Tab-separated table of C-alpha atoms in Angstrom:
chain	number	residue	atom	x	y	z
A	1	MET	CA	96.119	117.762	83.706
A	2	ALA	CA	96.910	115.662	80.629
A	3	PHE	CA	99.712	118.070	79.690
A	4	LEU	CA	101.225	117.770	83.174
A	5	TRP	CA	100.977	113.984	83.022
A	6	ILE	CA	102.822	113.953	79.673
A	7	LEU	CA	105.555	116.177	81.105
A	8	SER	CA	105.848	113.824	84.069
A	9	CYS	CA	106.223	110.843	81.751
A	10	LEU	CA	108.841	112.609	79.630
A	11	ALA	CA	110.796	113.575	82.720
A	12	PHE	CA	110.755	109.954	83.838
A	13	ILE	CA	112.271	108.663	80.593
A	14	GLY	CA	115.936	107.994	81.163
A	15	ALA	CA	115.609	108.536	84.890
A	16	THR	CA	117.410	106.328	87.349
A	17	TYR	CA	115.238	103.899	89.262
A	18	SER	CA	116.070	104.016	92.943
A	19	CYS	CA	114.964	100.967	94.857
A	20	GLY	CA	111.864	101.373	96.977
A	21	VAL	CA	110.736	104.655	95.400
A	22	PRO	CA	107.695	104.093	93.142
A	23	ALA	CA	107.200	106.481	90.222
A	24	ILE	CA	103.487	106.317	91.091
A	25	PRO	CA	103.233	106.824	94.861
A	26	PRO	CA	100.950	104.478	96.785
A	27	VAL	CA	97.981	105.917	98.649
A	28	ILE	CA	97.456	104.219	101.978
A	29	THR	CA	94.221	105.017	103.780
A	30	GLY	CA	93.956	101.961	105.979
A	31	SER	CA	95.368	101.604	109.474
A	32	PRO	CA	96.765	98.610	111.346
A	33	ASP	CA	93.677	97.981	113.424
A	34	TYR	CA	93.317	94.729	115.321
A	35	PHE	CA	92.096	93.117	112.080
A	36	ALA	CA	93.553	94.998	109.112
A	37	LYS	CA	91.313	95.415	106.061
A	38	CYS	CA	92.152	95.006	102.385
A	39	GLU	CA	91.884	97.886	99.942
A	40	GLU	CA	92.670	98.093	96.255
A	41	ALA	CA	96.039	99.681	95.550
A	42	VAL	CA	96.608	102.614	93.219
A	43	PRO	CA	97.485	100.880	89.924
A	44	HIS	CA	101.246	100.283	89.575
A	45	SER	CA	102.082	101.981	92.871
A	46	TRP	CA	103.930	98.865	94.069
A	47	PRO	CA	106.172	98.386	90.997
A	48	TRP	CA	108.206	95.491	92.418
A	49	GLN	CA	105.128	93.283	92.754
A	50	VAL	CA	105.536	90.064	90.778
A	51	SER	CA	102.965	87.484	89.720
A	52	LEU	CA	104.333	83.952	89.332
A	53	GLN	CA	102.286	81.980	86.867
A	54	GLU	CA	101.952	78.653	85.139
A	55	SER	CA	102.137	78.697	81.345
A	56	SER	CA	98.312	78.619	81.387
A	57	GLY	CA	98.274	82.002	83.142
A	58	PHE	CA	97.239	80.540	86.512
A	59	GLN	CA	98.924	82.451	89.353
A	60	PHE	CA	100.317	80.151	92.026
A	61	CYS	CA	102.474	82.590	94.023
A	62	THR	CA	103.715	86.168	94.055
A	63	GLY	CA	107.105	87.739	94.693
A	64	SER	CA	109.234	90.882	94.661
A	65	LEU	CA	111.644	92.288	92.092
A	66	ILE	CA	114.898	93.132	93.921
A	67	SER	CA	117.035	93.991	90.867
A	68	GLU	CA	116.728	93.884	87.106
A	69	ASN	CA	117.827	90.236	87.171
A	70	TRP	CA	116.451	88.798	90.403
A	71	VAL	CA	113.129	88.077	92.112
A	72	VAL	CA	112.605	86.782	95.644
A	73	THR	CA	109.705	84.617	96.793
A	74	ALA	CA	108.907	81.768	99.190
A	75	ALA	CA	110.764	78.472	98.830
A	76	HIS	CA	107.575	76.469	99.318
A	77	CYS	CA	106.220	77.966	96.071
A	78	ASN	CA	108.257	75.268	94.304
A	79	VAL	CA	109.251	77.527	91.403
A	80	ARG	CA	110.531	75.785	88.274
A	81	THR	CA	112.307	77.093	85.161
A	82	TYR	CA	109.173	76.565	83.051
A	83	HIS	CA	107.199	79.075	85.130
A	84	ARG	CA	106.609	82.689	84.036
A	85	VAL	CA	107.424	85.875	85.920
A	86	ILE	CA	104.915	88.669	85.227
A	87	LEU	CA	105.927	92.257	85.966
A	88	GLY	CA	103.943	95.485	85.701
A	89	GLU	CA	100.537	93.929	86.241
A	90	HIS	CA	97.738	95.437	88.334
A	91	ASN	CA	94.500	93.941	87.031
A	92	HIS	CA	94.491	90.239	86.160
A	93	SER	CA	91.422	90.672	83.955
A	94	SER	CA	92.850	93.500	81.839
A	95	ASN	CA	94.389	92.943	78.417
A	96	SER	CA	95.514	96.545	78.015
A	97	GLU	CA	98.314	96.649	80.591
A	98	SER	CA	101.883	96.766	79.333
A	99	ILE	CA	103.201	93.789	81.264
A	100	GLN	CA	106.554	92.054	81.010
A	101	ALA	CA	106.396	88.253	80.856
A	102	LEU	CA	109.859	86.863	81.560
A	103	ARG	CA	111.228	83.361	81.785
A	104	VAL	CA	113.160	81.805	84.649
A	105	SER	CA	116.857	81.101	84.171
A	106	LYS	CA	117.879	79.817	87.615
A	107	VAL	CA	116.167	78.894	90.883
A	108	ARG	CA	118.218	79.041	94.078
A	109	ILE	CA	116.532	77.731	97.254
A	110	HIS	CA	118.041	78.473	100.645
A	111	PRO	CA	120.127	75.401	101.576
A	112	LYS	CA	118.609	75.322	105.072
A	113	TYR	CA	115.009	75.454	103.878
A	114	ASN	CA	112.938	72.921	105.792
A	115	PRO	CA	109.555	72.075	104.237
A	116	TYR	CA	108.350	70.481	107.478
A	117	ASN	CA	108.664	73.532	109.724
A	118	VAL	CA	108.872	76.033	106.813
A	119	ASN	CA	112.050	77.576	108.219
A	120	TYR	CA	114.349	79.550	105.860
A	121	ASP	CA	111.390	79.814	103.487
A	122	ILE	CA	113.040	81.838	100.730
A	123	VAL	CA	114.125	81.313	97.128
A	124	LEU	CA	115.852	83.501	94.565
A	125	ILE	CA	114.783	83.471	90.921
A	126	LYS	CA	117.192	84.665	88.239
A	127	LEU	CA	115.424	86.019	85.186
A	128	SER	CA	116.448	84.799	81.745
A	129	SER	CA	116.661	88.413	80.574
A	130	PRO	CA	116.827	91.660	82.573
A	131	ALA	CA	113.579	93.357	83.497
A	132	GLU	CA	113.056	96.711	81.813
A	133	MET	CA	112.782	99.458	84.395
A	134	THR	CA	109.724	101.641	83.732
A	135	MET	CA	107.162	103.711	85.640
A	136	HIS	CA	105.383	100.418	86.359
A	137	VAL	CA	108.395	98.181	87.036
A	138	SER	CA	111.199	98.932	89.497
A	139	PRO	CA	112.863	97.095	92.406
A	140	VAL	CA	112.232	97.213	96.124
A	141	CYS	CA	115.042	97.846	98.603
A	142	MET	CA	116.033	94.952	100.840
A	143	ALA	CA	116.445	94.999	104.598
A	144	GLU	CA	120.070	95.002	105.686
A	145	ASN	CA	121.269	92.188	107.934
A	146	THR	CA	121.577	94.805	110.674
A	147	GLY	CA	118.146	96.256	109.912
A	148	ASN	CA	115.931	96.944	112.894
A	149	PHE	CA	112.187	96.669	112.307
A	150	PRO	CA	110.633	96.595	115.771
A	151	GLY	CA	107.262	95.395	116.921
A	152	GLY	CA	104.595	98.063	116.492
A	153	MET	CA	106.021	99.386	113.223
A	154	LYS	CA	103.424	99.971	110.491
A	155	CYS	CA	104.122	98.143	107.238
A	156	VAL	CA	102.223	97.053	104.110
A	157	THR	CA	101.631	93.747	102.367
A	158	THR	CA	100.344	93.482	98.809
A	159	GLY	CA	98.930	90.801	96.545
A	160	TRP	CA	95.917	89.447	94.717
A	161	GLY	CA	94.961	87.097	97.535
A	162	LEU	CA	91.466	86.137	98.572
A	163	THR	CA	89.774	88.597	100.916
A	164	CYS	CA	88.461	85.675	102.958
A	165	HIS	CA	88.987	81.919	103.118
A	166	ASN	CA	85.666	81.044	101.474
A	167	ALA	CA	85.962	83.439	98.515
A	168	LEU	CA	85.727	81.647	95.183
A	169	VAL	CA	88.156	83.748	93.153
A	170	THR	CA	91.154	85.952	93.798
A	171	ASN	CA	90.956	89.702	93.345
A	172	THR	CA	91.528	91.044	89.840
A	173	GLY	CA	93.130	94.276	91.063
A	174	LEU	CA	96.204	94.306	93.306
A	175	ARG	CA	95.280	94.865	96.936
A	176	GLN	CA	97.143	96.199	99.955
A	177	ALA	CA	96.787	96.030	103.716
A	178	VAL	CA	98.493	98.027	106.456
A	179	LEU	CA	99.889	95.672	109.074
A	180	GLN	CA	101.626	96.153	112.389
A	181	LEU	CA	104.766	94.175	113.056
A	182	GLN	CA	104.757	91.964	116.124
A	183	THR	CA	107.722	90.720	118.083
A	184	ASN	CA	108.282	86.984	117.947
A	185	ASP	CA	107.456	86.813	121.670
A	186	GLU	CA	104.052	88.394	120.915
A	187	CYS	CA	103.557	85.866	118.142
A	188	ARG	CA	104.482	82.681	120.002
A	189	PRO	CA	101.305	82.462	122.147
A	190	PHE	CA	99.509	81.742	118.839
A	191	TRP	CA	102.099	79.572	117.083
A	192	GLY	CA	104.482	78.393	119.820
A	193	ASN	CA	108.000	77.292	118.929
A	194	GLN	CA	107.092	77.118	115.232
A	195	VAL	CA	108.185	80.761	115.127
A	196	THR	CA	111.965	80.983	114.629
A	197	ASN	CA	114.434	83.847	114.356
A	198	GLN	CA	114.245	83.501	110.571
A	199	MET	CA	110.593	84.571	110.681
A	200	ILE	CA	108.820	87.878	111.306
A	201	CYS	CA	105.213	88.240	112.478
A	202	THR	CA	102.466	90.710	111.651
A	203	GLY	CA	99.051	91.423	113.068
A	204	PRO	CA	96.060	89.640	111.493
A	205	SER	CA	94.500	90.818	108.251
A	206	SER	CA	91.418	90.170	106.135
A	207	CYS	CA	93.862	89.832	103.221
A	208	LYS	CA	94.813	86.186	102.901
A	209	ALA	CA	98.292	86.877	101.556
A	210	GLU	CA	99.523	84.616	98.808
A	211	SER	CA	102.756	82.779	99.350
A	212	GLY	CA	105.726	84.974	98.480
A	213	SER	CA	103.874	88.290	98.864
A	214	PRO	CA	106.079	91.188	99.949
A	215	LEU	CA	105.934	92.787	103.374
A	216	VAL	CA	107.438	96.261	103.049
A	217	CYS	CA	108.174	98.997	105.571
A	218	GLN	CA	109.111	102.580	104.772
A	219	LYS	CA	112.540	103.553	106.043
A	220	ASP	CA	114.625	106.623	105.149
A	221	GLY	CA	112.131	107.560	102.434
A	222	ALA	CA	112.214	104.193	100.649
A	223	TRP	CA	110.107	101.046	100.859
A	224	THR	CA	112.150	98.138	102.170
A	225	LEU	CA	111.388	94.431	101.877
A	226	VAL	CA	111.393	93.027	105.405
A	227	GLY	CA	109.362	89.871	104.873
A	228	VAL	CA	108.257	87.247	102.342
A	229	ALA	CA	104.819	85.727	103.013
A	230	SER	CA	105.364	82.219	104.314
A	231	TRP	CA	102.565	80.697	106.387
A	232	GLY	CA	99.707	81.306	108.796
A	233	SER	CA	96.020	80.561	109.126
A	234	THR	CA	94.263	79.226	106.031
A	235	ARG	CA	91.222	81.391	106.776
A	236	CYS	CA	90.385	84.914	107.921
A	237	SER	CA	91.426	84.648	111.564
A	238	THR	CA	92.885	86.664	114.410
A	239	SER	CA	96.190	84.771	114.395
A	240	PRO	CA	99.369	86.539	113.211
A	241	GLY	CA	100.759	86.089	109.723
A	242	ILE	CA	104.274	84.693	109.332
A	243	TYR	CA	106.857	85.967	106.851
A	244	ALA	CA	110.456	84.943	106.170
A	245	ARG	CA	112.649	87.601	107.823
A	246	VAL	CA	114.770	89.202	105.094
A	247	SER	CA	117.312	90.774	107.466
A	248	GLU	CA	118.225	87.309	108.801
A	249	LEU	CA	118.563	85.956	105.247
A	250	ARG	CA	120.272	88.948	103.616
A	251	ALA	CA	123.800	87.497	103.792
A	252	TRP	CA	122.699	84.411	101.877
A	253	ILE	CA	120.857	86.559	99.325
A	254	ASP	CA	123.970	88.657	98.644
A	255	GLN	CA	126.256	85.618	98.432
A	256	THR	CA	123.908	83.768	96.070
A	257	ILE	CA	123.530	86.728	93.699
A	258	ALA	CA	127.297	87.291	93.656
A	259	ALA	CA	127.906	83.617	92.812
A	260	ASN	CA	125.339	83.455	90.002
């Protein structure tokens, strides 16, 4: 087994890193039941997962690597250039992981972001130096502006969030939950007109997703970023979770990257 693992590693050296195709495949055993449960992810099986941290090491938000130079997260995370972007991490308590700690060069918030109704809740972070693509670090694909991700589709969210509102600490290992997309009409009985076309809803989960956490769906053999964790209940509840809808914001993402 060790010999095969070494061969696999050698074969991966110099390989191209297609978006949305992890070198270490995730194993998903959960199902989008009425109240989706958290489970620990296979280490490094979601290689675009980003931890956004203060200089002290305190994690305040998460995000997704979308290219070697750019990360996407929620605008309300209030990212600043003195924050750190941590890539390749699975276990917060481990000192043996080969992580990449990168600095922030630019922060570009959507010009229509509204902190009062949390609409257009998305921000792009340009890294001060390119991320090194490895077996543990590679980008996620992004939903096209014509992308169709209908209600009922099974998707996954990941993060180190609390497993319930009254937990005292976040999880040390990255966790995942299988969620079912909901249409905005299905979501509005819970949240009313707070739900806009720039948002996408999911069924409830025992994972209290951190702000900026990715919501990914598998399409054409690749994992695609369809949502960025935005808002919802502050506790474990049966209300839907709300994410910024990437397909509605894709044009701005492309324009901003091209201009910077």
